[in-house]
CSV table of C-alpha atoms and ligand atoms in Angstrom, one decimal:
chain,number,residue,atom,x,y,z
A,1,UNK,CA,0.0,0.0,0.0
A,2,UNK,CA,1.5,3.3,-1.0
A,3,UNK,CA,2.0,6.1,1.5
A,4,UNK,CA,-0.4,8.4,-0.5
A,5,UNK,CA,-3.2,5.8,-0.3
A,6,UNK,CA,-2.7,5.4,3.5
A,7,UNK,CA,-2.8,9.2,3.9
A,8,UNK,CA,-6.1,9.3,2.0
A,9,UNK,CA,-7.6,6.5,4.2
A,10,UNK,CA,-6.6,8.3,7.4
A,11,UNK,CA,-8.2,11.5,6.1
A,12,UNK,CA,-11.4,9.6,5.5
A,13,UNK,CA,-11.3,8.4,9.2
A,14,UNK,CA,-10.7,11.9,10.4
A,15,UNK,CA,-13.6,13.2,8.3
A,16,UNK,CA,-15.8,10.4,9.7
A,17,UNK,CA,-15.0,11.2,13.4
A,18,UNK,CA,-15.4,14.9,12.7
A,19,UNK,CA,-18.9,14.3,11.2
A,20,UNK,CA,-20.0,12.3,14.2
A,21,UNK,CA,-18.8,15.0,16.5
A,22,UNK,CA,-20.5,17.8,14.4
A,23,UNK,CA,-23.8,15.9,14.4
A,24,UNK,CA,-23.6,15.5,18.2
A,25,UNK,CA,-22.8,19.2,18.6
A,26,UNK,CA,-25.6,20.3,16.3
A,27,UNK,CA,-28.3,18.1,17.9
A,28,UNK,CA,-27.1,19.2,21.4
A,29,UNK,CA,-27.2,22.9,20.3
A,30,UNK,CA,-30.7,22.4,18.9
A,31,UNK,CA,-31.9,20.9,22.2
A,32,UNK,CA,-30.3,23.7,24.2
A,33,UNK,CA,-31.8,26.4,21.9
A,34,UNK,CA,-35.2,24.9,22.2
A,35,UNK,CA,-34.9,24.7,26.0
A,36,UNK,CA,-33.7,28.3,26.1
A,37,UNK,CA,-36.7,29.4,23.9
A,38,UNK,CA,-39.2,28.1,26.6
A,39,UNK,CA,-40.7,30.6,29.0
A,40,UNK,CA,-38.5,31.1,32.0
A,41,UNK,CA,-35.8,28.6,31.0
A,42,UNK,CA,-33.0,31.2,31.2
A,43,UNK,CA,-34.1,32.0,34.7
A,44,UNK,CA,-34.1,28.3,35.6
A,45,UNK,CA,-30.4,28.1,34.5
A,46,UNK,CA,-29.5,31.2,36.4
A,47,UNK,CA,-31.4,30.6,39.7
A,48,UNK,CA,-30.7,26.8,39.8
A,49,UNK,CA,-27.2,26.9,38.3
A,50,UNK,CA,-26.6,23.2,38.8
A,51,UNK,CA,-23.8,21.2,37.2
A,52,UNK,CA,-26.4,19.2,35.4
A,53,UNK,CA,-27.8,22.2,33.6
A,54,UNK,CA,-24.4,23.5,32.7
A,55,UNK,CA,-23.3,20.1,31.5
A,56,UNK,CA,-26.3,20.1,29.0
A,57,UNK,CA,-24.5,23.0,27.2
A,58,UNK,CA,-21.0,21.7,27.6
A,59,UNK,CA,-21.6,18.1,26.6
A,60,UNK,CA,-22.0,19.0,22.9
A,61,UNK,CA,-18.4,20.2,22.8
A,62,UNK,CA,-16.9,16.9,24.2
A,63,UNK,CA,-17.1,14.7,21.1
A,64,UNK,CA,-15.8,17.3,18.7
A,65,UNK,CA,-13.1,18.2,21.1
A,66,UNK,CA,-12.0,14.6,21.3
A,67,UNK,CA,-12.1,14.3,17.5
A,68,UNK,CA,-9.8,17.3,17.1
A,69,UNK,CA,-7.4,15.8,19.7
A,70,UNK,CA,-6.9,12.8,17.4
A,71,UNK,CA,-5.2,15.0,14.8
A,72,UNK,CA,-1.9,15.6,16.7
A,73,UNK,CA,-1.9,11.9,17.8
A,74,UNK,CA,-1.9,10.8,14.2
A,75,UNK,CA,1.7,12.1,14.0
A,76,UNK,CA,2.9,9.6,16.6
A,77,UNK,CA,4.7,6.5,15.5
A,78,UNK,CA,2.2,4.2,17.1
A,79,UNK,CA,-1.3,4.7,15.6
A,80,UNK,CA,-3.0,3.0,18.6
A,81,UNK,CA,-3.6,6.1,20.7
A,82,UNK,CA,-5.3,8.0,17.8
A,83,UNK,CA,-7.4,4.9,16.9
A,84,UNK,CA,-8.6,4.5,20.5
A,85,UNK,CA,-9.4,8.3,20.8
A,86,UNK,CA,-11.3,8.2,17.5
A,87,UNK,CA,-13.5,5.4,18.9
A,88,UNK,CA,-13.9,7.2,22.2
A,89,UNK,CA,-15.0,10.3,20.2
A,90,UNK,CA,-17.5,8.3,18.1
A,91,UNK,CA,-19.0,6.6,21.2
A,92,UNK,CA,-19.2,10.0,22.9
A,93,UNK,CA,-20.9,11.5,19.8
A,94,UNK,CA,-23.5,8.7,19.9
A,95,UNK,CA,-24.2,9.1,23.6
A,96,UNK,CA,-24.5,13.0,23.4
A,97,UNK,CA,-26.7,12.6,20.3
A,98,UNK,CA,-29.0,10.1,22.1
A,99,UNK,CA,-29.2,12.2,25.3
A,100,UNK,CA,-29.9,15.4,23.3
A,101,UNK,CA,-32.6,13.8,21.1
A,102,UNK,CA,-34.2,12.2,24.2
A,103,UNK,CA,-34.3,15.5,26.1
A,104,UNK,CA,-35.6,17.4,23.0
A,105,UNK,CA,-38.4,14.8,22.6
A,106,UNK,CA,-39.2,15.0,26.3
A,107,UNK,CA,-39.3,18.8,26.3
A,108,UNK,CA,-41.6,18.8,23.2
A,109,UNK,CA,-43.8,15.8,24.2
A,110,UNK,CA,-44.1,15.8,28.0
A,111,UNK,CA,-45.8,19.2,28.5
A,112,UNK,CA,-48.3,18.5,25.6
A,113,UNK,CA,-49.2,15.0,26.8
A,114,UNK,CA,-51.7,14.0,29.5
A,115,UNK,CA,-55.4,15.0,29.5
A,116,UNK,CA,-56.0,18.5,30.4
A,117,UNK,CA,-59.4,20.0,29.8
A,118,UNK,CA,-60.0,23.8,29.4
A,119,UNK,CA,-60.9,25.2,32.8
A,120,UNK,CA,-64.6,25.2,33.9
A,121,UNK,CA,-64.1,28.5,35.6
A,122,UNK,CA,-65.2,32.1,35.2
A,123,UNK,CA,-62.0,33.0,33.4
A,124,UNK,CA,-61.2,36.7,32.7
A,125,UNK,CA,-60.4,37.4,29.1
A,126,UNK,CA,-57.9,40.2,29.4
A,127,UNK,CA,-59.2,41.9,26.2
A,128,UNK,CA,-62.7,42.0,27.7
A,129,UNK,CA,-61.8,43.7,30.9
A,130,UNK,CA,-63.4,43.4,34.4
A,131,UNK,CA,-67.0,44.6,35.0
A,132,UNK,CA,-67.2,45.5,38.7
A,133,UNK,CA,-70.3,44.7,40.6
A,134,UNK,CA,-70.5,48.3,41.8
A,135,UNK,CA,-70.6,49.4,38.2
A,136,UNK,CA,-73.5,47.0,37.5
A,137,UNK,CA,-75.3,48.3,40.5
A,138,UNK,CA,-74.7,51.8,39.4
A,139,UNK,CA,-76.0,51.1,35.9
A,140,UNK,CA,-79.1,49.2,37.1
A,141,UNK,CA,-80.3,51.6,39.8
A,142,UNK,CA,-78.8,54.9,38.6
A,143,UNK,CA,-78.4,55.9,42.3
A,144,UNK,CA,-77.4,59.5,42.9
A,145,UNK,CA,-74.6,58.2,45.2
A,146,UNK,CA,-72.6,57.5,42.1
A,147,UNK,CA,-73.0,60.9,40.6
A,148,UNK,CA,-70.8,63.0,42.9
A,149,UNK,CA,-68.0,62.6,45.3
A,150,UNK,CA,-68.8,63.3,48.9
A,151,UNK,CA,-66.8,62.0,51.9
A,152,UNK,CA,-69.2,59.0,52.3
A,153,UNK,CA,-69.2,58.1,48.7
A,154,UNK,CA,-65.4,58.3,48.6
A,155,UNK,CA,-65.4,55.2,50.9
A,156,UNK,CA,-67.5,53.1,48.6
A,157,UNK,CA,-65.4,50.5,46.8
A,158,UNK,CA,-65.8,50.9,43.0
A,159,UNK,CA,-63.7,47.8,42.4
A,160,UNK,CA,-63.0,44.8,44.7
A,161,UNK,CA,-60.1,42.6,43.9
A,162,UNK,CA,-58.6,39.6,45.7
A,163,UNK,CA,-55.1,38.5,45.1
A,164,UNK,CA,-52.9,35.6,46.2
A,165,UNK,CA,-49.9,33.7,44.8
A,166,UNK,CA,-47.8,30.6,45.1
A,167,UNK,CA,-50.3,27.8,45.8
A,168,UNK,CA,-48.0,25.1,44.5
A,169,UNK,CA,-50.5,22.3,43.9
A,170,UNK,CA,-48.8,19.0,43.2
A,171,UNK,CA,-46.2,18.9,46.0
A,172,UNK,CA,-46.6,17.4,49.5
A,173,UNK,CA,-44.9,20.3,51.2
A,174,UNK,CA,-47.6,22.8,50.3
A,175,UNK,CA,-50.4,23.3,52.7
A,176,UNK,CA,-53.6,22.0,51.1
A,177,UNK,CA,-56.0,22.9,54.0
A,178,UNK,CA,-54.7,26.6,54.0
A,179,UNK,CA,-55.2,26.7,50.3
A,180,UNK,CA,-58.8,25.4,50.6
A,181,UNK,CA,-59.6,27.9,53.4
A,182,UNK,CA,-58.2,30.7,51.3
A,183,UNK,CA,-60.4,29.8,48.3
A,184,UNK,CA,-63.5,29.4,50.5
A,185,UNK,CA,-62.7,32.9,52.0
A,186,UNK,CA,-62.4,34.4,48.5
A,187,UNK,CA,-65.6,32.7,47.4
A,188,UNK,CA,-67.4,34.2,50.4
A,189,UNK,CA,-65.9,37.6,49.8
A,190,UNK,CA,-67.1,37.4,46.2
A,191,UNK,CA,-64.7,39.9,44.6
A,192,UNK,CA,-65.0,41.4,41.1
A,193,UNK,CA,-61.8,39.5,40.2
A,194,UNK,CA,-59.4,37.1,41.8
A,195,UNK,CA,-55.8,37.2,40.5
A,196,UNK,CA,-53.7,34.1,41.2
A,197,UNK,CA,-50.2,35.4,40.6
A,198,UNK,CA,-48.4,32.2,39.6
A,199,UNK,CA,-46.7,29.1,41.0
A,200,UNK,CA,-50.1,27.6,40.7
A,201,UNK,CA,-48.4,24.2,40.4
A,202,UNK,CA,-45.1,22.9,41.5
A,203,UNK,CA,-44.0,21.6,38.1
A,204,UNK,CA,-45.8,22.9,35.0
A,205,UNK,CA,-44.9,20.0,32.9
A,206,UNK,CA,-47.0,17.6,35.0
A,207,UNK,CA,-50.6,17.4,33.9
A,208,UNK,CA,-51.6,15.6,37.2
A,209,UNK,CA,-50.7,18.8,39.2
A,210,UNK,CA,-52.7,21.0,36.8
A,211,UNK,CA,-55.7,18.7,37.2
A,212,UNK,CA,-55.4,18.8,41.0
A,213,UNK,CA,-55.4,22.6,40.8
A,214,UNK,CA,-58.4,22.7,38.5
A,215,UNK,CA,-60.3,20.3,40.6
A,216,UNK,CA,-60.0,22.5,43.7
A,217,UNK,CA,-60.6,25.8,41.8
A,218,UNK,CA,-63.7,24.4,40.0
A,219,UNK,CA,-65.1,23.0,43.2
A,220,UNK,CA,-64.4,26.1,45.4
A,221,UNK,CA,-64.6,29.2,43.2
A,222,UNK,CA,-66.5,28.2,40.1
A,223,UNK,CA,-68.2,31.6,39.7
A,224,UNK,CA,-65.5,34.0,40.9
A,225,UNK,CA,-64.0,35.9,37.9
A,226,UNK,CA,-60.4,34.6,37.9
A,227,UNK,CA,-57.3,35.6,36.1
A,228,UNK,CA,-54.3,33.2,36.8
A,229,UNK,CA,-50.9,34.6,35.9
A,230,UNK,CA,-48.0,32.3,35.0
A,231,UNK,CA,-45.2,31.8,37.6
A,232,UNK,CA,-41.7,30.3,37.2
A,233,UNK,CA,-42.9,26.9,38.5
A,234,UNK,CA,-45.8,26.8,36.1
A,235,UNK,CA,-43.4,27.4,33.2
A,236,UNK,CA,-41.0,24.7,34.2
A,237,UNK,CA,-39.9,22.4,31.3
A,238,UNK,CA,-42.5,23.6,28.8
A,239,UNK,CA,-45.3,24.2,31.3
A,240,UNK,CA,-46.4,27.2,29.3
A,241,UNK,CA,-48.4,24.9,27.0
A,242,UNK,CA,-50.6,23.6,29.8
A,243,UNK,CA,-51.0,27.1,31.2
A,244,UNK,CA,-52.2,28.5,27.9
A,245,UNK,CA,-54.5,25.5,27.2
A,246,UNK,CA,-56.2,25.9,30.6
A,247,UNK,CA,-56.1,29.6,31.3
A,248,UNK,CA,-55.8,31.3,28.0
A,249,UNK,CA,-57.9,29.1,25.7
A,250,UNK,CA,-58.8,29.7,22.1
A,251,UNK,CA,-60.8,32.9,21.6
A,252,UNK,CA,-59.0,34.8,24.4
A,253,UNK,CA,-56.8,37.7,23.5
A,254,UNK,CA,-54.8,40.6,24.9
A,255,UNK,CA,-53.9,44.1,23.9
A,256,UNK,CA,-50.2,43.2,23.8
A,257,UNK,CA,-50.7,40.1,21.6
A,258,UNK,CA,-49.1,38.0,24.4
A,259,UNK,CA,-50.9,35.6,26.7
A,260,UNK,CA,-48.4,36.4,29.4
A,261,UNK,CA,-48.4,40.2,29.7
A,262,UNK,CA,-51.2,42.7,28.9
A,263,UNK,CA,-53.3,45.4,30.5
A,264,UNK,CA,-56.9,45.0,31.7
A,265,UNK,CA,-59.5,47.7,31.9
A,266,UNK,CA,-61.1,47.3,35.3
A,267,UNK,CA,-63.2,50.4,35.2
A,268,UNK,CA,-62.0,52.2,38.3
A,269,UNK,CA,-58.4,51.1,37.8
A,270,UNK,CA,-56.0,50.1,35.1
A,271,UNK,CA,-54.4,46.7,35.8
A,272,UNK,CA,-51.2,45.8,34.1
A,273,UNK,CA,-49.9,42.2,34.2
A,274,UNK,CA,-46.2,41.6,33.5
A,275,UNK,CA,-44.4,38.5,32.4
A,276,UNK,CA,-41.8,38.2,35.3
A,277,UNK,CA,-41.0,34.6,36.2
A,278,UNK,CA,-37.7,34.2,38.0
A,279,UNK,CA,-36.6,37.8,37.1
A,280,UNK,CA,-36.3,39.7,33.9
A,281,UNK,CA,-35.5,36.7,31.5
A,282,UNK,CA,-38.7,37.4,29.6
A,283,UNK,CA,-38.5,41.2,29.9
A,284,UNK,CA,-37.0,41.9,26.5
A,285,UNK,CA,-37.3,44.9,24.3
A,286,UNK,CA,-40.8,43.9,23.1
A,287,UNK,CA,-42.3,43.7,26.6
A,288,UNK,CA,-40.4,46.8,27.8
A,289,UNK,CA,-41.5,49.0,24.9
A,290,UNK,CA,-45.1,47.8,25.3
A,291,UNK,CA,-45.0,48.5,29.1
A,292,UNK,CA,-43.6,52.0,28.5
A,293,UNK,CA,-46.3,52.8,25.8
A,294,UNK,CA,-49.0,51.4,28.1
A,295,UNK,CA,-47.9,53.5,31.0
A,296,UNK,CA,-47.6,56.6,28.9
A,297,UNK,CA,-51.2,56.1,27.6
A,298,UNK,CA,-52.7,55.3,31.1
A,299,UNK,CA,-55.7,57.3,32.1
A,300,UNK,CA,-54.3,59.8,34.7
A,301,UNK,CA,-57.6,59.9,36.6
A,302,UNK,CA,-57.3,56.2,37.6
A,303,UNK,CA,-54.8,54.3,39.7
A,304,UNK,CA,-52.4,52.0,37.9
A,305,UNK,CA,-51.9,48.6,39.5
A,306,UNK,CA,-49.2,46.3,38.2
A,307,UNK,CA,-49.3,42.6,38.9
A,308,UNK,CA,-46.6,40.0,38.2
A,309,UNK,CA,-45.3,36.8,39.6
A,310,UNK,CA,-41.8,37.9,40.4
A,311,UNK,CA,-41.3,40.7,43.0
A,312,UNK,CA,-39.2,43.9,42.9
A,313,UNK,CA,-38.4,45.2,46.4
A,314,UNK,CA,-38.6,42.5,49.1
A,315,UNK,CA,-37.0,41.1,52.3
A,316,UNK,CA,-35.6,37.6,52.2
A,317,UNK,CA,-32.6,35.4,52.5
A,318,UNK,CA,-29.7,34.0,50.6
A,319,UNK,CA,-30.5,30.6,49.1
A,320,UNK,CA,-28.7,28.0,51.2
A,321,UNK,CA,-28.0,25.7,48.3
A,322,UNK,CA,-27.3,28.1,45.3
A,323,UNK,CA,-26.4,31.3,47.2
A,324,UNK,CA,-28.8,33.4,45.1
A,325,UNK,CA,-30.3,36.5,46.9
A,326,UNK,CA,-34.0,36.1,47.3
A,327,UNK,CA,-34.6,39.8,48.3
A,328,UNK,CA,-34.4,43.3,46.7
A,329,UNK,CA,-34.3,41.8,43.2
A,330,UNK,CA,-31.1,42.6,41.4
A,331,UNK,CA,-32.7,42.2,38.0
A,332,UNK,CA,-36.2,43.6,38.3
A,333,UNK,CA,-35.3,46.7,40.3
A,334,UNK,CA,-32.9,48.3,37.8
A,335,UNK,CA,-34.9,47.1,34.7
A,336,UNK,CA,-38.5,47.8,35.6
A,337,UNK,CA,-38.7,50.0,38.8
A,338,UNK,CA,-37.5,53.2,36.9
A,339,UNK,CA,-40.6,52.9,34.7
A,340,UNK,CA,-42.9,52.5,37.7
A,341,UNK,CA,-41.5,55.6,39.2
A,342,UNK,CA,-41.3,57.7,36.0
A,343,UNK,CA,-45.0,57.0,35.1
A,344,UNK,CA,-46.4,57.1,38.7
A,345,UNK,CA,-47.5,53.5,39.1
A,346,UNK,CA,-49.5,53.4,42.4
A,347,UNK,CA,-49.3,49.8,43.5
A,348,UNK,CA,-47.3,46.7,42.4
A,349,UNK,CA,-48.4,43.3,43.7
A,350,UNK,CA,-46.4,40.1,43.2
A,351,UNK,CA,-45.6,36.7,44.7
A,352,UNK,CA,-42.5,34.5,44.2
A,353,UNK,CA,-41.2,35.0,47.8
A,354,UNK,CA,-43.4,33.0,50.1
A,355,UNK,CA,-44.1,35.9,52.5
A,356,UNK,CA,-46.7,38.6,53.0
A,357,UNK,CA,-45.0,42.0,52.9
A,358,UNK,CA,-45.9,45.7,52.3
A,359,UNK,CA,-43.2,48.1,51.0
A,360,UNK,CA,-42.9,51.6,49.7
A,361,UNK,CA,-40.1,53.2,47.7
A,362,UNK,CA,-40.0,56.6,45.9
A,363,UNK,CA,-43.8,56.9,46.0
A,364,UNK,CA,-44.5,53.4,44.6
A,365,UNK,CA,-46.2,50.9,46.9
A,366,UNK,CA,-45.4,47.2,46.7
A,367,UNK,CA,-47.2,44.2,48.2
A,368,UNK,CA,-46.0,40.6,48.2
A,369,UNK,CA,-48.6,37.9,48.7
A,370,UNK,CA,-46.8,34.6,48.1
A,371,UNK,CA,-48.9,32.9,50.7
A,372,UNK,CA,-51.5,30.6,49.1
A,373,UNK,CA,-50.1,27.4,50.5
A,374,UNK,CA,-46.6,26.9,49.1
A,375,UNK,CA,-44.1,26.0,51.8
A,376,UNK,CA,-43.2,29.1,53.8
A,377,UNK,CA,-39.8,30.7,53.1
A,378,UNK,CA,-37.4,30.8,56.1
A,379,UNK,CA,-37.3,33.9,58.4
A,380,UNK,CA,-35.6,36.7,56.5
A,381,UNK,CA,-31.9,37.4,57.1
A,382,UNK,CA,-32.1,40.6,54.9
A,383,UNK,CA,-34.7,43.3,55.5
A,384,UNK,CA,-35.4,45.6,52.6
A,385,UNK,CA,-35.0,49.3,53.5
A,386,UNK,CA,-38.3,49.7,51.6
A,387,UNK,CA,-40.2,47.3,53.9
A,388,UNK,CA,-43.0,48.7,56.1
A,389,UNK,CA,-44.7,45.5,57.3
A,390,UNK,CA,-44.1,41.8,57.0
A,391,UNK,CA,-45.6,38.5,58.0
A,392,UNK,CA,-43.5,35.3,57.9
A,393,UNK,CA,-44.8,31.7,57.8
A,394,UNK,CA,-48.4,32.9,57.3
A,395,UNK,CA,-50.9,31.8,54.6
A,396,UNK,CA,-53.5,34.1,53.3
A,397,UNK,CA,-54.5,36.6,50.6
A,398,UNK,CA,-54.9,40.3,49.9
A,399,UNK,CA,-58.1,42.1,49.4
A,400,UNK,CA,-57.7,45.3,47.4
A,401,UNK,CA,-60.5,47.8,47.3
A,402,UNK,CA,-60.4,50.7,44.9
A,403,UNK,CA,-62.4,53.7,46.0
A,404,UNK,CA,-62.6,57.1,44.4
A,405,UNK,CA,-59.6,58.3,46.3
A,406,UNK,CA,-57.8,55.3,47.9
A,407,UNK,CA,-56.5,51.9,47.4
A,408,UNK,CA,-57.3,49.9,50.5
A,409,UNK,CA,-55.1,46.9,51.1
A,410,UNK,CA,-56.4,44.2,53.5
A,411,UNK,CA,-53.9,41.4,54.2
A,412,UNK,CA,-55.7,38.4,55.5
A,413,UNK,CA,-54.7,35.1,57.0
A,414,UNK,CA,-56.1,31.8,55.7
A,415,UNK,CA,-59.1,32.2,58.1
A,416,UNK,CA,-59.9,35.5,56.4
A,417,UNK,CA,-58.9,37.5,59.5
A,418,UNK,CA,-57.4,40.9,58.9
A,419,UNK,CA,-53.7,40.9,59.8
A,420,UNK,CA,-52.7,44.2,58.3
A,421,UNK,CA,-54.3,47.2,56.5
A,422,UNK,CA,-52.9,49.9,54.4
A,423,UNK,CA,-54.6,52.9,52.7
A,424,UNK,CA,-52.9,54.4,49.8
A,425,UNK,CA,-54.2,57.7,48.4
A,426,UNK,CA,-53.7,57.6,44.7
A,427,UNK,CA,-52.6,60.6,42.6
A,428,UNK,CA,-55.6,61.6,40.5
A,429,UNK,CA,-55.1,64.3,37.9
B,501,FE2,FE1,-43.4,29.9,44.7
């Protein structure tokens, strides 16, 4: 065999090992790109920065790296080392390709499988707004009490909202009895709208958890107008598909074009829902521009209330496992709070942290109500300078009444007992 022919056969082997490595790299990249494109996935990587998640990205580089290493080994007198490394690279390529294809198939199929029916609830379609019971009464009786603004009339709630967050159906550590009592209390209160600010389920890719949540909601608050908002746990591993199927079914729409962020005309107030899961991973240029335009166009005679899963200012603790700071949010404060302050947002309500807290900073008021049954967060080791009141290891919800002049915040425990009240005069023009 001539030296030229041997050279050409070796080149073919090199090509082969490179092709195997490139295929593995491309399939791995496709899987990671798909994963990253899912709602909240980038936050998942950041806030649960495990070796496993990092290795999903790095593993695609291993086979091609091994393939390239065979090149200098070809120059050795003995061909055995390069031959062994070629085979190691090919086996690694096969393993990485199989893992990547398997994970990609899981990410596509798992969240779409299982039987989930559209919710039999009184779901609020964001584009249709909220019709307050006070407005209906006003229209039906044309009472003079609605015509002017005297001191007594100022006290009348024009809009009654209930808000809670972080129920975490589907995990044994969540408090099912507190969750049930809260829903019973909200049903008895009969608000104009109930906002469930996310982390409805522990893992959004599991249909069994969604069905548990639906079973309770349909049994306990079938008639209360409800608008569930997606949280980081709901979005886990493609959970956005179940969320949309259940809570944003066909025929629903929003003024942003997104099922995750929009504004809602609630008559006496403008409500803005933001897509904040772990932090700002979904707060790209599109959502930011939309928020700024919406705030610019807001009716100055009405209070602006922003709702989102993730919080902004908040007391909390350093995560004992990952070291992440679960307090005064280092992403949402610089990215979003300047817009709240510039355009005079009155109140921001969120969950994510499993506390009840009231805060105020630069004229914007904040409430955290992550207390619908998810396991309580540990006692805070960091207290936000913005904090005015806080309850730790409590379950409950927030009633928010909008009058002609005030926002009245009533923090309640799971029994419905008032544990804290705040009155915020809003800036009407
Ligand atoms: Fe949560």
